[in-house]
Coordinates of N, CA and C in Angstrom, one line a residue:
M1 N -18.2 25.8 -20.1 CA -17.7 24.8 -19.8 C -15.8 24.8 -19.4
T2 N -15.7 23.5 -18.1 CA -14.7 23.2 -17.5 C -14.1 22.9 -18.2
D3 N -12.7 23.5 -18.2 CA -10.5 23.3 -18.6 C -10.9 21.5 -18.1
Q4 N -10.5 21.3 -19.1 CA -9.7 19.6 -18.9 C -8.0 20.0 -18.0
P5 N -8.2 19.0 -17.3 CA -6.7 19.2 -16.5 C -5.7 18.5 -18.0
A6 N -4.5 19.6 -17.9 CA -3.7 19.3 -18.4 C -3.1 18.3 -18.6
I7 N -2.7 17.9 -20.0 CA -1.9 16.8 -20.1 C -0.7 16.5 -19.9
S8 N -0.1 15.5 -19.4 CA 1.4 15.8 -19.2 C 1.9 13.8 -20.0
T9 N 3.0 13.3 -19.8 CA 3.6 13.1 -20.4 C 4.7 11.2 -19.8
L10 N 4.7 10.9 -20.1 CA 4.6 9.7 -19.7 C 6.1 8.8 -20.5
T11 N 6.5 8.2 -19.6 CA 8.6 7.9 -19.9 C 8.0 7.0 -18.8
L12 N 8.6 5.6 -19.6 CA 9.0 4.4 -18.8 C 10.8 4.1 -19.1
Q13 N 10.5 4.0 -17.6 CA 12.5 4.0 -18.0 C 13.0 2.2 -17.4
H14 N 14.3 2.2 -17.6 CA 14.1 0.2 -17.3 C 15.5 0.4 -15.7
R15 N 15.1 -0.1 -15.0 CA 16.5 0.1 -14.3 C 16.2 -0.6 -13.5
I16 N 17.8 -1.6 -13.2 CA 18.2 -2.4 -12.3 C 18.0 -1.9 -10.6
P17 N 17.2 -2.3 -10.1 CA 16.5 -1.8 -8.4 C 18.3 -2.1 -7.6
D18 N 17.9 -1.5 -6.3 CA 19.3 -1.6 -5.3 C 19.4 -2.6 -5.1
D19 N 17.9 -3.7 -4.6 CA 18.2 -4.7 -3.6 C 17.5 -5.4 -4.9
W20 N 18.5 -5.7 -5.5 CA 18.0 -6.6 -6.9 C 18.0 -8.0 -6.2
A21 N 18.6 -8.8 -5.5 CA 18.8 -9.6 -5.0 C 16.7 -10.7 -5.0
A22 N 16.3 -9.9 -4.9 CA 14.8 -10.4 -4.3 C 14.2 -10.2 -6.8
D23 N 14.7 -9.3 -7.6 CA 14.0 -9.6 -8.5 C 15.2 -8.9 -9.2
P24 N 16.3 -10.3 -10.0 CA 17.1 -9.3 -10.1 C 16.9 -9.0 -12.2
W25 N 15.3 -9.1 -12.5 CA 15.5 -8.1 -13.5 C 15.3 -7.2 -13.5
A26 N 15.1 -5.7 -14.4 CA 15.3 -4.4 -14.7 C 14.1 -4.0 -14.7
E27 N 13.5 -3.0 -13.2 CA 12.2 -2.6 -13.0 C 11.4 -1.9 -14.3
V28 N 10.5 -1.4 -14.8 CA 10.3 -1.3 -15.7 C 9.1 0.7 -15.5
R29 N 9.3 1.6 -14.7 CA 9.3 1.7 -13.2 C 8.5 3.5 -14.5
P30 N 8.1 4.1 -14.4 CA 7.1 5.3 -15.1 C 7.8 6.7 -14.3
L31 N 7.9 7.6 -15.6 CA 7.8 8.7 -15.0 C 7.3 9.0 -15.6
I32 N 6.6 10.6 -14.5 CA 5.5 11.5 -15.2 C 5.3 13.3 -15.3
D33 N 6.1 13.5 -16.7 CA 6.5 14.7 -17.1 C 7.9 14.5 -16.4
G34 N 8.7 13.8 -17.0 CA 9.5 13.8 -16.5 C 10.8 13.6 -14.6
V35 N 9.2 12.9 -13.8 CA 9.3 14.0 -12.7 C 9.4 11.8 -12.2
D36 N 10.3 11.4 -11.2 CA 9.9 10.1 -10.3 C 8.4 10.5 -9.3
V37 N 8.2 10.4 -9.8 CA 6.2 10.9 -8.6 C 6.4 9.8 -8.0
L38 N 6.4 8.8 -8.1 CA 6.4 7.3 -7.5 C 7.2 7.9 -6.6
K39 N 8.4 8.1 -6.4 CA 9.3 8.0 -5.7 C 9.2 8.6 -4.2
E40 N 8.6 10.0 -3.9 CA 8.3 10.7 -3.5 C 7.4 10.3 -2.7
V41 N 6.2 9.4 -2.9 CA 5.4 8.9 -1.7 C 5.6 7.2 -1.8
H42 N 6.3 7.0 -2.4 CA 6.6 5.7 -2.2 C 8.4 4.5 -2.4
P43 N 8.6 5.3 -1.6 CA 10.0 5.8 -1.8 C 10.6 4.1 -1.7
E44 N 10.4 3.5 -0.8 CA 10.7 2.0 -0.6 C 9.6 1.3 -2.0
G45 N 9.2 1.3 -3.0 CA 8.6 0.1 -3.9 C 9.5 0.5 -5.4
V46 N 9.2 -0.9 -5.5 CA 9.8 -1.3 -7.2 C 8.9 -1.1 -8.2
A47 N 8.5 -0.7 -8.8 CA 7.2 -1.4 -9.8 C 8.0 -2.6 -10.9
P48 N 7.2 -3.2 -11.1 CA 7.1 -4.1 -12.1 C 7.9 -4.7 -12.3
S49 N 8.3 -5.8 -13.0 CA 9.7 -6.7 -13.5 C 9.0 -6.3 -14.9
C50 N 10.1 -6.2 -15.5 CA 10.1 -6.3 -17.1 C 9.9 -7.9 -17.6
R51 N 9.7 -8.5 -17.0 CA 9.2 -10.3 -16.9 C 8.0 -10.5 -17.3
H52 N 7.2 -8.5 -16.6 CA 5.8 -8.7 -16.8 C 5.5 -7.6 -18.4
W53 N 6.9 -7.5 -19.4 CA 6.2 -6.6 -20.4 C 6.4 -7.7 -21.5
T54 N 6.3 -8.6 -21.5 CA 6.8 -9.4 -22.8 C 5.4 -10.4 -23.6
G55 N 4.0 -9.8 -22.8 CA 3.2 -10.5 -23.2 C 2.4 -9.8 -23.5
P56 N 1.2 -10.2 -24.2 CA 0.4 -8.8 -25.8 C 0.5 -8.1 -25.3
A57 N 0.0 -7.0 -25.7 CA -0.5 -5.4 -25.1 C -0.7 -5.5 -23.7
E58 N -2.3 -5.8 -23.9 CA -3.2 -5.9 -23.1 C -3.2 -6.5 -22.1
S59 N -1.6 -7.3 -21.7 CA -2.0 -8.1 -20.7 C -0.2 -6.9 -19.8
R60 N -0.5 -5.8 -20.8 CA 1.2 -5.5 -19.8 C 1.0 -4.8 -18.9
P61 N 1.9 -4.4 -17.6 CA 1.0 -4.0 -16.1 C 0.8 -2.7 -16.5
L62 N 0.9 -2.3 -17.4 CA 0.1 -0.3 -16.5 C -0.9 -0.7 -18.6
A63 N -1.0 -1.5 -18.7 CA -2.5 -1.8 -20.6 C -3.6 -0.6 -19.7
V64 N -5.0 -0.1 -21.1 CA -6.5 0.1 -19.5 C -6.9 -0.1 -21.0
T65 N -8.2 0.1 -20.3 CA -9.4 0.3 -21.5 C -10.6 1.1 -20.7
E66 N -11.1 1.2 -21.6 CA -12.3 2.0 -21.0 C -12.9 2.2 -19.3
E67 N -13.0 -0.2 -19.0 CA -13.7 0.5 -17.8 C -12.3 -0.5 -16.5
P68 N -12.2 1.0 -15.7 CA -11.9 1.6 -14.8 C -11.0 -0.2 -14.0
R69 N -9.2 0.3 -14.2 CA -8.5 -0.8 -13.1 C -7.5 -0.2 -12.2
R70 N -7.9 -1.3 -11.3 CA -7.6 -0.6 -9.8 C -5.7 -1.1 -10.2
V71 N -5.0 -1.2 -10.1 CA -2.9 -1.3 -10.4 C -2.2 -1.1 -9.1
M72 N -2.1 -2.2 -8.6 CA -0.4 -2.2 -8.0 C 1.4 -1.8 -9.3
I73 N 1.0 -0.2 -8.8 CA 2.4 0.3 -9.4 C 4.0 0.0 -8.6
T74 N 3.8 -0.1 -7.7 CA 4.8 0.0 -6.6 C 4.6 -0.8 -6.1
E75 N 6.2 -1.3 -4.7 CA 5.6 -2.6 -3.9 C 6.9 -3.0 -3.6
P76 N 6.7 -3.2 -2.6 CA 8.7 -3.1 -1.5 C 8.8 -4.5 -1.9
V77 N 10.2 -4.8 -1.2 CA 11.2 -6.5 -2.4 C 10.4 -7.5 -1.6
C78 N 10.2 -6.9 -0.3 CA 9.2 -8.0 0.9 C 7.7 -8.2 -0.3
T79 N 6.9 -8.1 0.1 CA 5.4 -8.5 -0.4 C 4.6 -7.5 0.1
A80 N 3.2 -7.1 -0.6 CA 2.5 -5.8 0.4 C 1.6 -6.0 1.3
G81 N 1.4 -7.2 0.9 CA 1.1 -7.5 2.0 C 1.7 -7.6 3.9
C82 N 2.6 -7.5 3.4 CA 3.5 -7.4 3.8 C 3.7 -6.2 5.0
C83 N 4.3 -5.4 4.2 CA 5.2 -3.9 3.9 C 4.2 -2.9 3.3
G84 N 3.3 -3.3 2.6 CA 2.3 -2.2 1.7 C 2.1 -1.9 1.0
A85 N 1.9 -1.5 -0.6 CA 2.2 -0.8 -1.5 C 1.5 0.4 -2.0
L86 N 1.7 0.6 -3.2 CA 1.1 1.6 -3.5 C -0.3 1.2 -5.1
Y87 N -1.0 2.1 -5.3 CA -2.3 2.0 -6.2 C -2.4 2.9 -6.9
V88 N -2.5 2.5 -8.6 CA -4.2 3.6 -8.9 C -4.4 2.7 -9.6
T89 N -5.6 3.8 -10.0 CA -6.7 3.7 -11.0 C -6.6 3.5 -11.7
M90 N -6.8 3.3 -13.4 CA -6.0 3.6 -14.7 C -7.2 2.8 -15.3
R91 N -7.7 4.2 -16.4 CA -8.7 3.9 -17.7 C -8.5 4.6 -18.2
R92 N -9.5 4.4 -19.6 CA -9.0 4.8 -20.9 C -10.3 5.4 -21.0
E93 N -10.4 6.8 -20.9 CA -11.6 8.0 -21.4 C -11.7 9.0 -22.7
G94 N -11.5 8.2 -23.9 CA -11.3 9.1 -25.4 C -10.1 8.7 -25.7
D95 N -9.5 9.9 -26.2 CA -8.3 10.4 -25.8 C -7.1 10.7 -24.9
R96 N -7.8 10.6 -24.3 CA -7.8 10.6 -22.5 C -7.2 9.5 -22.2
V97 N -5.5 8.9 -21.0 CA -5.7 8.4 -20.1 C -5.5 8.3 -18.9
I98 N -6.5 8.5 -18.1 CA -6.4 8.8 -16.6 C -6.1 7.8 -15.7
W99 N -4.8 7.7 -14.8 CA -5.2 7.6 -13.1 C -5.1 8.2 -12.6
D100 N -6.0 7.7 -11.3 CA -6.7 8.4 -10.4 C -7.1 7.9 -9.7
S101 N -7.3 8.3 -7.5 CA -7.8 7.0 -6.8 C -6.6 6.3 -6.2
W102 N -5.6 7.0 -6.1 CA -4.5 6.4 -5.5 C -4.0 5.9 -4.4
E103 N -3.3 5.2 -3.8 CA -3.9 3.8 -2.4 C -2.5 3.9 -2.0
N104 N -2.4 4.4 -0.8 CA -0.2 4.1 -0.4 C -1.0 2.6 0.9
T105 N -0.9 1.2 0.6 CA -1.5 0.5 2.2 C -0.1 0.6 3.5
S106 N 0.8 1.3 2.2 CA 1.9 1.1 3.7 C 1.9 2.9 4.6
D107 N 1.4 3.4 4.5 CA 1.1 4.3 5.0 C 0.1 6.0 4.5
I108 N -0.7 4.7 5.4 CA -1.9 5.7 5.0 C -2.9 7.3 5.2
A109 N -1.1 7.7 5.6 CA -1.9 8.7 6.0 C -0.6 9.7 5.2
A110 N -0.1 8.8 4.5 CA 1.1 10.0 3.7 C 0.1 10.5 2.2
P111 N 1.5 11.5 1.9 CA 0.1 12.1 0.9 C 0.2 11.1 -0.5
V112 N -1.3 11.0 -1.0 CA 0.0 10.8 -2.7 C -0.5 11.7 -4.1
P113 N 0.3 10.8 -5.0 CA 0.2 11.9 -6.2 C -2.1 11.8 -6.6
A114 N -1.6 13.0 -7.9 CA -3.0 14.2 -8.0 C -3.5 13.1 -8.8
A115 N -4.3 13.6 -9.5 CA -4.7 12.4 -10.5 C -3.9 13.3 -11.7
F116 N -3.9 12.4 -13.0 CA -3.0 12.5 -14.0 C -3.8 12.0 -15.2
H117 N -3.3 12.9 -16.6 CA -3.7 12.6 -17.3 C -3.5 12.8 -18.3
F118 N -3.3 11.7 -19.8 CA -2.1 11.1 -20.1 C -2.5 11.5 -22.2
D119 N -2.1 11.9 -23.0 CA -2.8 11.6 -24.4 C -3.1 10.5 -24.5
T120 N -3.4 9.6 -25.1 CA -4.0 8.5 -25.9 C -3.2 7.8 -26.5
A121 N -2.6 8.4 -27.9 CA -1.5 8.5 -28.2 C -0.3 7.4 -28.0
Q122 N 0.0 8.7 -27.3 CA 1.2 8.8 -26.8 C 1.3 7.6 -25.7
Y123 N 0.4 7.9 -24.9 CA 0.7 6.6 -23.2 C 0.8 5.6 -24.1
E124 N -0.1 5.0 -25.7 CA 0.2 3.1 -26.4 C 1.4 3.8 -27.0
A125 N 2.0 4.8 -27.1 CA 3.4 4.2 -28.2 C 4.2 4.2 -26.9
E126 N 4.1 5.0 -26.0 CA 5.5 3.8 -24.8 C 5.4 3.7 -24.1
L127 N 4.6 2.9 -24.2 CA 4.3 1.1 -23.3 C 4.8 0.6 -25.1
A128 N 3.8 0.0 -26.1 CA 5.4 -0.6 -27.4 C 6.2 0.2 -27.2
R129 N 6.8 1.3 -27.1 CA 8.1 1.0 -27.1 C 9.1 0.6 -26.4
A130 N 8.6 1.0 -24.7 CA 9.2 -0.5 -23.4 C 9.4 -1.3 -23.8
A131 N 8.0 -2.2 -24.3 CA 8.0 -3.3 -24.1 C 9.1 -4.3 -25.0
G132 N 9.7 -3.2 -26.4 CA 10.8 -3.0 -27.2 C 12.2 -3.4 -27.3
D133 N 12.1 -2.2 -25.8 CA 13.5 -1.7 -25.6 C 14.6 -2.9 -25.1
R134 N 15.6 -3.2 -25.5 CA 17.0 -3.4 -25.2 C 18.1 -2.7 -24.6
S135 N 17.3 -1.5 -24.9 CA 18.8 -0.2 -25.1 C 19.9 -0.8 -23.8
W136 N 18.9 -1.2 -22.8 CA 19.6 -1.7 -21.1 C 19.9 -2.5 -20.5
E137 N 19.8 -3.6 -21.4 CA 20.3 -5.1 -21.3 C 21.8 -4.5 -21.0
E138 N 22.9 -5.0 -19.6 CA 23.7 -6.0 -19.9 C 23.9 -7.4 -20.3
P139 N 24.8 -7.9 -21.0 CA 25.5 -9.7 -21.1 C 24.5 -9.9 -20.6
V140 N 24.2 -10.1 -19.3 CA 23.7 -11.4 -18.6 C 21.9 -11.1 -18.6
D141 N 21.4 -9.6 -18.9 CA 20.3 -9.3 -19.3 C 19.8 -10.5 -20.4
T142 N 20.6 -10.0 -21.8 CA 20.2 -10.5 -22.5 C 20.7 -11.9 -22.9
A143 N 21.9 -12.6 -22.4 CA 21.5 -14.0 -22.4 C 20.8 -14.7 -21.6
A144 N 19.6 -14.0 -20.1 CA 19.2 -14.6 -20.0 C 18.1 -14.2 -20.7
R145 N 17.6 -13.3 -20.9 CA 16.3 -13.0 -22.0 C 16.3 -14.3 -23.4
L146 N 17.2 -14.3 -23.9 CA 17.4 -15.3 -24.9 C 18.0 -16.9 -24.6
L147 N 18.2 -17.1 -23.7 CA 17.9 -18.3 -22.9 C 16.6 -18.9 -22.8
Q148 N 16.2 -18.0 -21.6 CA 14.4 -17.8 -21.8 C 13.5 -18.6 -22.8
Q149 N 13.6 -17.9 -23.6 CA 13.3 -18.6 -24.8 C 13.3 -19.6 -25.4
T150 N 14.5 -19.2 -25.4 CA 15.5 -20.8 -26.3 C 15.0 -21.9 -25.3
L151 N 14.6 -21.9 -24.2 CA 14.5 -23.2 -23.4 C 12.3 -23.5 -23.5
A152 N 12.4 -22.7 -23.1 CA 10.0 -22.7 -23.0 C 10.4 -23.1 -23.7
D153 N 11.0 -22.8 -25.4 CA 9.9 -22.8 -26.9 C 10.1 -24.7 -26.9
S154 N 11.8 -25.2 -26.7 CA 12.4 -26.6 -26.7 C 11.0 -27.6 -26.7
G155 N 10.6 -26.8 -25.3 CA 9.5 -28.3 -24.9 C 10.8 -29.5 -24.2
W156 N 11.2 -29.1 -23.8 CA 13.4 -30.2 -23.4 C 12.6 -30.2 -22.0
F157 N 12.1 -29.6 -20.8 CA 12.2 -29.8 -19.4 C 11.0 -30.9 -19.4
E158 N 9.6 -30.5 -20.3 CA 8.8 -31.6 -20.3 C 8.8 -33.2 -21.0
R159 N 10.0 -32.8 -22.4 CA 9.9 -34.3 -22.3 C 10.7 -35.5 -21.5
W160 N 11.0 -35.0 -20.0 CA 11.8 -36.0 -18.8 C 10.8 -35.8 -17.4
G161 N 9.4 -34.9 -17.8 CA 8.6 -34.3 -16.6 C 9.2 -33.5 -15.9
C162 N 9.8 -32.1 -16.2 CA 9.7 -31.1 -15.1 C 9.4 -30.4 -15.7
V163 N 9.8 -29.2 -15.2 CA 8.6 -27.7 -14.7 C 9.8 -27.2 -15.2
L164 N 10.2 -26.3 -16.4 CA 10.7 -24.8 -16.0 C 10.8 -23.6 -15.2
T165 N 11.6 -23.3 -14.4 CA 10.2 -22.7 -12.6 C 10.9 -21.0 -13.1
S166 N 12.4 -21.5 -13.8 CA 13.0 -19.5 -13.5 C 14.0 -20.1 -14.3
V167 N 13.9 -18.3 -15.4 CA 15.7 -18.3 -15.8 C 16.2 -16.4 -15.3
S168 N 17.2 -16.6 -14.8 CA 17.0 -15.1 -14.5 C 18.7 -14.9 -14.9
P169 N 18.8 -13.3 -14.6 CA 19.9 -13.2 -14.7 C 20.7 -12.8 -13.4
R170 N 22.6 -13.5 -13.3 CA 22.9 -12.9 -11.4 C 24.4 -12.2 -12.0
R171 N 24.0 -11.5 -10.9 CA 25.0 -10.0 -10.6 C 25.6 -9.7 -9.4
E172 N 26.4 -9.3 -9.6 CA 27.7 -10.2 -9.2 C 28.0 -8.7 -8.0
E173 N 27.9 -9.6 -7.0 CA 26.8 -8.7 -5.5 C 28.1 -8.0 -4.9
P174 N 27.9 -6.3 -5.3 CA 28.8 -5.7 -4.4 C 29.3 -5.8 -3.1
G175 N 30.7 -5.2 -2.6 CA 30.3 -5.6 -1.7 C 31.4 -6.2 -0.7
L176 N 30.8 -7.4 -1.4 CA 31.5 -8.7 -0.6 C 33.2 -9.2 -1.1
P177 N 34.0 -9.7 -0.6 CA 35.5 -10.3 -0.2 C 34.9 -10.6 -1.6
E178 N 36.4 -11.2 -2.6 CA 36.5 -11.7 -3.6 C 36.5 -13.1 -3.3
E179 N 36.7 -13.4 -2.5 CA 36.7 -14.6 -2.9 C 35.0 -15.1 -2.3
L180 N 34.4 -14.6 -2.0 CA 33.2 -14.6 -1.9 C 32.2 -14.5 -2.8
R181 N 32.7 -13.7 -4.1 CA 32.0 -13.0 -4.9 C 31.5 -14.4 -6.3
I182 N 30.6 -14.2 -7.0 CA 30.7 -15.3 -8.4 C 30.6 -14.8 -9.6
A183 N 30.9 -15.5 -10.1 CA 31.0 -14.7 -11.5 C 29.9 -14.0 -12.1
E184 N 28.9 -13.3 -13.0 CA 27.6 -12.9 -13.5 C 27.5 -14.1 -14.4
G185 N 26.4 -14.5 -14.0 CA 26.3 -15.1 -15.0 C 24.2 -15.3 -15.1
V186 N 24.2 -16.5 -15.5 CA 22.7 -17.1 -15.3 C 22.8 -18.2 -14.8
D187 N 20.7 -18.3 -14.3 CA 21.0 -18.9 -13.6 C 19.5 -19.8 -13.7
V188 N 19.1 -21.2 -14.3 CA 18.6 -21.8 -15.0 C 17.5 -22.6 -14.0
V189 N 16.8 -22.1 -13.2 CA 15.9 -23.2 -12.3 C 14.8 -24.3 -13.0
F190 N 15.2 -25.1 -12.5 CA 14.0 -26.5 -13.2 C 13.4 -27.3 -12.3
H191 N 12.1 -27.9 -12.0 CA 11.5 -29.1 -11.0 C 10.8 -29.7 -10.8
Q192 N 10.6 -31.5 -10.5 CA 10.2 -32.2 -10.8 C 9.2 -32.1 -9.6
V193 N 7.9 -33.1 -9.7 CA 7.1 -33.1 -8.6 C 7.2 -34.6 -9.3
Q194 N 7.2 -35.4 -7.9 CA 7.2 -37.1 -7.6 C 6.6 -38.1 -7.2
G195 N 5.2 -38.1 -8.3 CA 4.0 -38.6 -8.2 C 2.8 -37.0 -7.7
P196 N 1.8 -38.2 -7.7 CA 0.6 -37.1 -7.1 C 1.0 -37.4 -5.2
G197 N 1.0 -35.6 -5.0 CA 1.2 -35.4 -3.4 C 2.8 -36.4 -2.8
G198 N 3.4 -35.8 -4.1 CA 4.7 -35.6 -3.7 C 5.8 -34.9 -3.9
R199 N 6.9 -35.3 -3.3 CA 7.7 -34.0 -3.1 C 8.6 -33.7 -4.7
T200 N 8.7 -32.6 -4.0 CA 9.0 -31.4 -5.2 C 10.5 -31.6 -5.2
D201 N 11.5 -32.2 -6.5 CA 12.9 -31.9 -6.7 C 13.3 -30.7 -7.4
F202 N 14.1 -30.4 -7.0 CA 14.3 -28.7 -8.2 C 16.2 -28.9 -8.1
Y203 N 16.1 -28.4 -9.6 CA 18.1 -28.1 -10.2 C 18.0 -27.0 -10.5
R204 N 19.5 -26.6 -10.3 CA 19.8 -25.5 -10.3 C 20.7 -25.6 -12.0
Y205 N 21.2 -24.5 -13.1 CA 22.2 -24.8 -13.4 C 23.0 -22.7 -12.9
E206 N 24.3 -23.4 -13.0 CA 24.7 -22.0 -12.7 C 25.7 -21.5 -13.5
L207 N 25.4 -21.0 -14.4 CA 25.7 -20.7 -15.5 C 26.7 -19.4 -15.7
F208 N 28.0 -19.5 -17.0 CA 28.8 -18.2 -16.9 C 28.6 -17.8 -18.2
V209 N 28.9 -16.1 -18.1 CA 28.7 -14.9 -20.0 C 29.7 -14.2 -18.8
T210 N 30.6 -13.8 -20.5 CA 31.6 -13.1 -19.6 C 31.5 -12.4 -21.2
P211 N 31.3 -10.5 -21.0 CA 32.3 -9.6 -21.8 C 33.6 -10.1 -22.7
D212 N 33.3 -10.7 -23.0 CA 34.8 -10.7 -24.2 C 34.7 -11.4 -25.5
R213 N 33.3 -12.3 -25.3 CA 32.6 -13.0 -26.7 C 31.0 -12.4 -26.7
P214 N 30.2 -13.3 -28.4 CA 29.1 -12.7 -28.9 C 28.1 -13.3 -27.9
V215 N 26.8 -13.0 -26.9 CA 26.3 -13.3 -25.8 C 26.0 -14.2 -27.1
E216 N 25.3 -13.8 -28.2 CA 24.4 -14.9 -28.6 C 24.9 -16.3 -29.6
E217 N 26.7 -16.5 -29.4 CA 27.2 -17.3 -29.4 C 27.5 -18.7 -28.1
Q218 N 27.3 -17.4 -26.6 CA 27.5 -17.9 -25.5 C 25.7 -19.0 -25.0
V219 N 25.3 -18.1 -26.0 CA 23.8 -18.4 -25.6 C 23.4 -19.7 -25.9
R220 N 23.5 -20.1 -27.2 CA 24.2 -21.0 -28.0 C 24.8 -22.4 -27.7
Q221 N 25.9 -22.1 -27.4 CA 26.4 -22.9 -26.0 C 25.7 -23.1 -25.0
L222 N 25.0 -22.6 -24.7 CA 25.1 -23.1 -23.0 C 23.3 -24.0 -23.2
A223 N 22.5 -23.3 -23.9 CA 21.6 -24.6 -24.2 C 21.7 -25.8 -24.5
A224 N 23.3 -26.3 -25.6 CA 23.3 -27.0 -26.3 C 23.6 -27.6 -25.1
R225 N 24.8 -27.6 -24.0 CA 24.9 -28.1 -23.0 C 23.2 -28.1 -21.9
I226 N 22.5 -27.7 -21.9 CA 20.8 -27.6 -21.5 C 20.8 -29.4 -22.5
L227 N 20.4 -29.0 -23.7 CA 19.4 -30.0 -24.0 C 20.1 -31.2 -25.3
G228 N 21.5 -31.0 -24.3 CA 21.9 -32.9 -24.5 C 22.0 -33.7 -24.3
D229 N 21.7 -34.2 -23.2 CA 21.1 -34.5 -21.9 C 20.3 -34.8 -21.1
D230 N 19.3 -35.4 -20.2 CA 18.8 -35.8 -18.9 C 19.7 -34.5 -18.3
P231 N 18.1 -33.8 -18.2 CA 18.8 -32.2 -17.7 C 17.9 -32.5 -15.6
R232 N 18.1 -33.6 -15.3 CA 18.7 -34.4 -14.0 C 20.1 -35.1 -13.4
K233 N 20.2 -35.2 -14.5 CA 22.1 -35.8 -15.2 C 22.6 -34.6 -15.1
T234 N 22.5 -33.5 -15.8 CA 23.2 -32.2 -16.3 C 23.3 -31.5 -14.8
A235 N 22.3 -31.5 -14.6 CA 21.9 -29.9 -13.2 C 22.4 -30.1 -11.8
E236 N 22.4 -29.2 -11.1 CA 22.7 -29.4 -9.4 C 21.6 -29.7 -9.0
P237 N 21.4 -31.4 -7.9 CA 20.2 -30.8 -7.2 C 20.2 -29.3 -6.3
W238 N 18.4 -28.6 -6.3 CA 19.3 -27.0 -5.5 C 18.0 -26.8 -3.6

């Protein structure tokens, strides 16, 4: 009887990308046996954002079923179509989760990782843990998450014929002169389409978050500011 491959351990780590301007949310980076294997073969790649870990378990980026699924596990800050990405096929076979059939479309000559086997129970528990992990958040991340939830649940923008486009943390950009720096906070973007085939008007709130006051209190005040009047009047055209 052929021995099965050794079992590896999956650990998911939230990390703010170096080039966070492309996506200010943390990536959820997989470590295999404590090693960032993906960085070795796709150093420019960024793992899926934590924004994609908020839905049902079956929708999480690394969710597996018995049916093999090809997953883009890291991509560049531009697009996969532009500079290529790293893919892996993942599936569940009984008490094991298997990652194999790696493909690096950014450099087809580069070596790719070997197949990895994980214990199904440990794997699924780690996905659930990472989905609920808030320990990595800075105040701007917590504020953006809570404000997004509040605004999405309110239905406020729909009342005015608008669509909530994005809510994202705004980080202080390193290396800029002090006069060009923008204080950390949350950016809220929404849009409105002017009739069938008409132009799309975008609006933005540039909100500020301070470290010396409870985040929940600041979120309540920010939400009250937005929900107090027609957002097209209180936001800036963008």
